[in-house]
Structures are given as C-alpha cells and as structure tokens.
PDB file of C-alpha atoms in Angstrom:
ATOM      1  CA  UNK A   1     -15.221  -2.866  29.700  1.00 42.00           C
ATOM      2  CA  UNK A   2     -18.895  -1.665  29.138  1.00 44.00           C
ATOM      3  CA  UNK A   3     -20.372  -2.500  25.912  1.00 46.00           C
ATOM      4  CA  UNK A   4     -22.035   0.291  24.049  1.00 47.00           C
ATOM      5  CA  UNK A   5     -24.104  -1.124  22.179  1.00 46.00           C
ATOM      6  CA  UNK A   6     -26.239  -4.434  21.928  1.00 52.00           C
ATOM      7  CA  UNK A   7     -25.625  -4.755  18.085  1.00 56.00           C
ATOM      8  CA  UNK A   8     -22.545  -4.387  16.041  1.00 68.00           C
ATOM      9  CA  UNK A   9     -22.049  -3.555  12.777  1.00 76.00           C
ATOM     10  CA  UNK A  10     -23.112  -6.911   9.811  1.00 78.00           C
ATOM     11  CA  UNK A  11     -22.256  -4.689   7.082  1.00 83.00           C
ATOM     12  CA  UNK A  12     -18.710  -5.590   7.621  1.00 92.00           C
ATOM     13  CA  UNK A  13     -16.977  -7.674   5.064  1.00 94.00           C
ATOM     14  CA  UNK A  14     -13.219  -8.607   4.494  1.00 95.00           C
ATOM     15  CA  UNK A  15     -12.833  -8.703   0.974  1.00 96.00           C
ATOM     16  CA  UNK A  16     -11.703 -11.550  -0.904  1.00 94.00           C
ATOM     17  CA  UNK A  17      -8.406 -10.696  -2.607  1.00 94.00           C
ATOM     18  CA  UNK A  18      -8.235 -10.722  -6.450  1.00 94.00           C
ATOM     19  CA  UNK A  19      -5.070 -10.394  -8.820  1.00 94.00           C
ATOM     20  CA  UNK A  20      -2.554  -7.853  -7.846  1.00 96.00           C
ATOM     21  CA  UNK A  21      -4.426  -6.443  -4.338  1.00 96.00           C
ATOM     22  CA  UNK A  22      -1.749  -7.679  -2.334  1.00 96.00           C
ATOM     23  CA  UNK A  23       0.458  -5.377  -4.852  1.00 97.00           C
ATOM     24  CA  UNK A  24      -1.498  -2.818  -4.282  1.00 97.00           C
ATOM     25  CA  UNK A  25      -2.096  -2.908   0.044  1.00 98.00           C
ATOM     26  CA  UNK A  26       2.057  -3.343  -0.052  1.00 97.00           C
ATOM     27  CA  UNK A  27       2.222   0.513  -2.246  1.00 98.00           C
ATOM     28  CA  UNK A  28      -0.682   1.649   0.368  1.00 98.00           C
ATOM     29  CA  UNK A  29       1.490   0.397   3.288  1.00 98.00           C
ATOM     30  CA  UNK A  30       4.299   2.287   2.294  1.00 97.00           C
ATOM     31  CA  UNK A  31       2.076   5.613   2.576  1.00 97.00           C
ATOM     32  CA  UNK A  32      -0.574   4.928   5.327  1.00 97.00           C
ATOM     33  CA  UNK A  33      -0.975   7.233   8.581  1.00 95.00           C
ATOM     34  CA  UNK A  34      -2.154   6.505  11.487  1.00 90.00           C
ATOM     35  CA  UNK A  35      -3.854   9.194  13.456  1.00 86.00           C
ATOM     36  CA  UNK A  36      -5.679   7.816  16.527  1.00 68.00           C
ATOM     37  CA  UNK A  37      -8.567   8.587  18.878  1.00 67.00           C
ATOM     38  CA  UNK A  38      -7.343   9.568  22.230  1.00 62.00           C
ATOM     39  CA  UNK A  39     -10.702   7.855  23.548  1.00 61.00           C
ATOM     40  CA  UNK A  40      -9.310   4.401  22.860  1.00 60.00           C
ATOM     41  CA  UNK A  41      -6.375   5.355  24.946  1.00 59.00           C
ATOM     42  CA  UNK A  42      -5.702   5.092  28.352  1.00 59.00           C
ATOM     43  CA  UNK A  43      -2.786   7.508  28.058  1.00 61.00           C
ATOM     44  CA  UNK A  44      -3.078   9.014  24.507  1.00 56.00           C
ATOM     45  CA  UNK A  45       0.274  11.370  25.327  1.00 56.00           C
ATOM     46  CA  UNK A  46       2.054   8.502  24.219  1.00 57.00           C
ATOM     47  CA  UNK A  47       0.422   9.020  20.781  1.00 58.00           C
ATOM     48  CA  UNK A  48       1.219  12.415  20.620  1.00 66.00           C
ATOM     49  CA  UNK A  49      -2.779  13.165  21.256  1.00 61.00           C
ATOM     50  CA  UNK A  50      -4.499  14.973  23.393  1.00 64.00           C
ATOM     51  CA  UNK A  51      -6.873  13.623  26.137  1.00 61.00           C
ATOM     52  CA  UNK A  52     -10.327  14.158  25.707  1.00 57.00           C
ATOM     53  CA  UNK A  53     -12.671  15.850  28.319  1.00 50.00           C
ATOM     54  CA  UNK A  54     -13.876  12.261  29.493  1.00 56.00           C
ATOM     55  CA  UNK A  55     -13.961   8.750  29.475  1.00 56.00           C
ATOM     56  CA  UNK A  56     -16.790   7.568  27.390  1.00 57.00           C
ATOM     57  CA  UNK A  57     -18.303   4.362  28.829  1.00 62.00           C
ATOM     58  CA  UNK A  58     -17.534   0.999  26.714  1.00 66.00           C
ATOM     59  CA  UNK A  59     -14.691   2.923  24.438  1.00 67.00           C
ATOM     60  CA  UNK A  60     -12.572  -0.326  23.796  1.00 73.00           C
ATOM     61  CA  UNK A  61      -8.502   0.517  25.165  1.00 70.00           C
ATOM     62  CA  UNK A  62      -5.960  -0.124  22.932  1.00 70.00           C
ATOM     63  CA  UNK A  63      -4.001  -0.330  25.674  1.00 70.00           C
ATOM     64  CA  UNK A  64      -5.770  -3.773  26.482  1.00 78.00           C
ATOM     65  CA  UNK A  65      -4.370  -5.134  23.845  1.00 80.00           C
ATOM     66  CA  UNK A  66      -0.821  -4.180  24.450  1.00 81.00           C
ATOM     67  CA  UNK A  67      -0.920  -1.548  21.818  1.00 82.00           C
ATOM     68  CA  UNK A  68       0.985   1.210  23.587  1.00 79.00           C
ATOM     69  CA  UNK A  69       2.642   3.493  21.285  1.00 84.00           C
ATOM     70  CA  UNK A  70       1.930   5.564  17.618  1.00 84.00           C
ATOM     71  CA  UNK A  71       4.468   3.333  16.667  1.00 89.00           C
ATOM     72  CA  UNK A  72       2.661   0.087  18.010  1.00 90.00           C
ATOM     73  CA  UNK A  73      -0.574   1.178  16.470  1.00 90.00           C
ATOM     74  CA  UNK A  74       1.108   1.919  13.009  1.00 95.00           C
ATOM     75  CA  UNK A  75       3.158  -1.719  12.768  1.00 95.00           C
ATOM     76  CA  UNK A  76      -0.031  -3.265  13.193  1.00 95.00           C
ATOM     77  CA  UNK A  77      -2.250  -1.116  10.681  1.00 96.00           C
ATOM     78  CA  UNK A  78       0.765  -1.614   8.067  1.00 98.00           C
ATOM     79  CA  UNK A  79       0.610  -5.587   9.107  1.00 97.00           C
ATOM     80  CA  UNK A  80      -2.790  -5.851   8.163  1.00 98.00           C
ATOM     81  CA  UNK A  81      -2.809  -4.048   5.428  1.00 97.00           C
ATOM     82  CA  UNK A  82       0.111  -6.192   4.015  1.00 97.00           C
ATOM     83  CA  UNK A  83      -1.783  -9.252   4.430  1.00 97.00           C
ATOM     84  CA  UNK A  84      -4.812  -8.065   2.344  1.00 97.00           C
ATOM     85  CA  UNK A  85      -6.861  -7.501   5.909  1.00 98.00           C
ATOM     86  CA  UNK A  86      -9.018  -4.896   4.178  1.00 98.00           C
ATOM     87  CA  UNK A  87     -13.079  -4.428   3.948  1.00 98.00           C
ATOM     88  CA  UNK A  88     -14.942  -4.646   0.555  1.00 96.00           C
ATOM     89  CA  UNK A  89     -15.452  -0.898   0.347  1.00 96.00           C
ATOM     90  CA  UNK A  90     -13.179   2.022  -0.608  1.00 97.00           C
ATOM     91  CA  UNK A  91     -12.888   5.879  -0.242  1.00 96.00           C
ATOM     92  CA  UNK A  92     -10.731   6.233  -3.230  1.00 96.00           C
ATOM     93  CA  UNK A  93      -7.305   4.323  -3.255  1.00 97.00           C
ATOM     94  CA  UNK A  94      -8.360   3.713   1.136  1.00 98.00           C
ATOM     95  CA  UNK A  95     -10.141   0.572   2.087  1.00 98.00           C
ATOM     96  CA  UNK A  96     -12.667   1.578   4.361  1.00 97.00           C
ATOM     97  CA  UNK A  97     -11.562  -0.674   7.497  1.00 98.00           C
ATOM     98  CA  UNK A  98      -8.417  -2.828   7.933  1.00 98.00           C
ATOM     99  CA  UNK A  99      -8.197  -5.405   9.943  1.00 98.00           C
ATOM    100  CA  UNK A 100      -5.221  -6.988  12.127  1.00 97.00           C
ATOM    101  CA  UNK A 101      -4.122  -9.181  14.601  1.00 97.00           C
ATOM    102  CA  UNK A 102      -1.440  -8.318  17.578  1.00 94.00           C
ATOM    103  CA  UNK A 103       1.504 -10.349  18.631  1.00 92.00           C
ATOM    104  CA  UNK A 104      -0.488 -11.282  21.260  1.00 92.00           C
ATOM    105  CA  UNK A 105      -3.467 -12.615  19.060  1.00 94.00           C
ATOM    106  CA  UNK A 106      -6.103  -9.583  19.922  1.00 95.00           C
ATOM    107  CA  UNK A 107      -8.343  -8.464  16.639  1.00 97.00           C
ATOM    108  CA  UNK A 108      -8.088  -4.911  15.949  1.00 96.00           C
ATOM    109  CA  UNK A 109      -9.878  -3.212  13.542  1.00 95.00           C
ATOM    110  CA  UNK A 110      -8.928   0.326  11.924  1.00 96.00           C
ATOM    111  CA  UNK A 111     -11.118   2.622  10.064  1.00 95.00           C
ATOM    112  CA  UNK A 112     -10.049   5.667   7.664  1.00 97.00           C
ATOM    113  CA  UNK A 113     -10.835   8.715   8.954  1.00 95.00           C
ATOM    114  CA  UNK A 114      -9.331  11.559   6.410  1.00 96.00           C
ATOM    115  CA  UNK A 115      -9.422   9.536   2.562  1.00 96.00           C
ATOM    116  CA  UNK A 116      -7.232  12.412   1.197  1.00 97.00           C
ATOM    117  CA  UNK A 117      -4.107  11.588   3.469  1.00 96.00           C
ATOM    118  CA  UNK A 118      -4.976   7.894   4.123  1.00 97.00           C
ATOM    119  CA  UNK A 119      -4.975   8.135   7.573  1.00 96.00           C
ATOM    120  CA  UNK A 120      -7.338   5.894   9.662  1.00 96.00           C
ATOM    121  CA  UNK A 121      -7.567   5.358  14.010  1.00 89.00           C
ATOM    122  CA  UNK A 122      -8.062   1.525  15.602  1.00 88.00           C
ATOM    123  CA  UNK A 123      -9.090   0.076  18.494  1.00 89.00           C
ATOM    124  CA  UNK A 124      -9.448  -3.503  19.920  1.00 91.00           C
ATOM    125  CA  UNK A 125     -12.634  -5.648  18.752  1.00 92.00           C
ATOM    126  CA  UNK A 126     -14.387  -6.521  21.928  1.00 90.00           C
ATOM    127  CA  UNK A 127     -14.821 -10.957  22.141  1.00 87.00           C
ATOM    128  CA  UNK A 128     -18.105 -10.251  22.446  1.00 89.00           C
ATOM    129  CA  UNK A 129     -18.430  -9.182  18.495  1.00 92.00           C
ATOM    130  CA  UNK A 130     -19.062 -12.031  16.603  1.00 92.00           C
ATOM    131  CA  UNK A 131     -16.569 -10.328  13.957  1.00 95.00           C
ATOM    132  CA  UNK A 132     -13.600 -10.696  16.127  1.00 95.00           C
ATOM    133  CA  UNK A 133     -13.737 -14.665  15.144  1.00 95.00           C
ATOM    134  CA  UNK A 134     -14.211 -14.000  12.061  1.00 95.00           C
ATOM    135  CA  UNK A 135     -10.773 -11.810  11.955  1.00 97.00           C
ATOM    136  CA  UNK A 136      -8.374 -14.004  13.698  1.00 96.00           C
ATOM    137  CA  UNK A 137      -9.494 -16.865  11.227  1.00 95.00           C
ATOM    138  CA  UNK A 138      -8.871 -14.914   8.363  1.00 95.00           C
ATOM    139  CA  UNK A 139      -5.824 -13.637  10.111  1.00 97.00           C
ATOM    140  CA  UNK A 140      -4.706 -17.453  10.640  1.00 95.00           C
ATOM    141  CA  UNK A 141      -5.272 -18.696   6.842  1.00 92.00           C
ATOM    142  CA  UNK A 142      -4.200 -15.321   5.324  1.00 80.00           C
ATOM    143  CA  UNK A 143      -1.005 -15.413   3.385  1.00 59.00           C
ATOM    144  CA  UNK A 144       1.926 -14.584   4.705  1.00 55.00           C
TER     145      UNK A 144
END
C-alpha cells in the first residue's frame, strides 16, 4: 500500500476516561451508525456502497484487515466505543475519532462524518503511523 502522505496527524489524542464516560460510550453504542467510504474498500457492494470512479493511491483497505462486511465494520466501531477508545474532542454528544482493535489485532481508527446522526467511516491505521502503537497499547490495558 502507497503511503499518502509523509506526516500523519499529532493532534490525535485518546482521551483519558473520567467518571461515568464508559456510561456514556455504552448509551452512544447503542445508537452509532456506521456509514463507510467505498475508497477504503476493495469491494464496497458488500457495504451497501457504491464504488467510486477510482482507486486513489495509498487509501488504506479495510479489507486488509479482515474487515469485510457493514456488519464487520459496525462490531468493531461499537467495540471501541465500549471500551472508552474515543479522541479528546467532540461534535456534540460524537467523539471525534474512535479507535479499535480487530480480532486479528489490526488498529483501526473511525472518524464521524455526519454529528447529527452519529455516523462515522474507518479504515485500517497503516504500521507505519506511529499512532497505530499507541492504539493497540491502549487497546491492551483498556478495561474490559
């Protein structure tokens, strides 16, 4: 997979959990959507999606990560945000990114794309984001 770019983004921060946010991600679990980007997506029919007009180099594949299915995408997104995976900034009730970990121990991270709805998309975080360490620690000392 091509990278896109040489930097990534150091503004990202998973927040440290105070009294009663795990209360609250387990209410926002029980309404999140997940909506998807049909570039991350080798064959984004099986997401109900439709294809875009072309590949755009370094898009990371869900599909890399064994994320297959709306379904797939949604257990995880819920997973995450069940375990308090969630950035340090909000649009309203939505944490701006959630982060979580697949069976198979790939980072993902999601970000909300319509606030009103709480809907956000995912894809894999590519190994060679420093972040991606940083998530499956978390992920590894998080509370189950």
């Amino acid at each position: 997979m091509q990278r896109r770019y040489d930097q990534f983004n150091n503004k990202r921060r998973i927040k440290k959990l105070e009294d009663g946010d795990l209360e609250n991600c387990s209410e926002l679990a029980k309404q999140i959507r997940y909506g998807g980007n049909p570039e991350h997506k080798m064959n984004p029919g099986d997401f109900g999606l439709t294809p875009p007009s072309g590949r755009r180099p370094g898009k990371s594949l869900c599909d890399d990560v064994k994320i297959t299915s709306r379904a797939d995408a949604l257990e995880c997104l819920k997973e995450g945000l069940r375990k308090g995976m969630i950035s340090d900034r909000f649009e309203g009730p939505w944490p701006q990114n959630i982060w979580s970990v697949t069976k198979e121990g790939y980072p993902v991270e999601a970000q909300l794309e319509n606030r009103e709805t709480g809907t956000y998309h995912g894809y894999p975080i590519p190994g060679s984001d420093p972040f991606a360490a940083e998530v499956v620690k978390r992920w590894n000392t998080q509370n189950d």
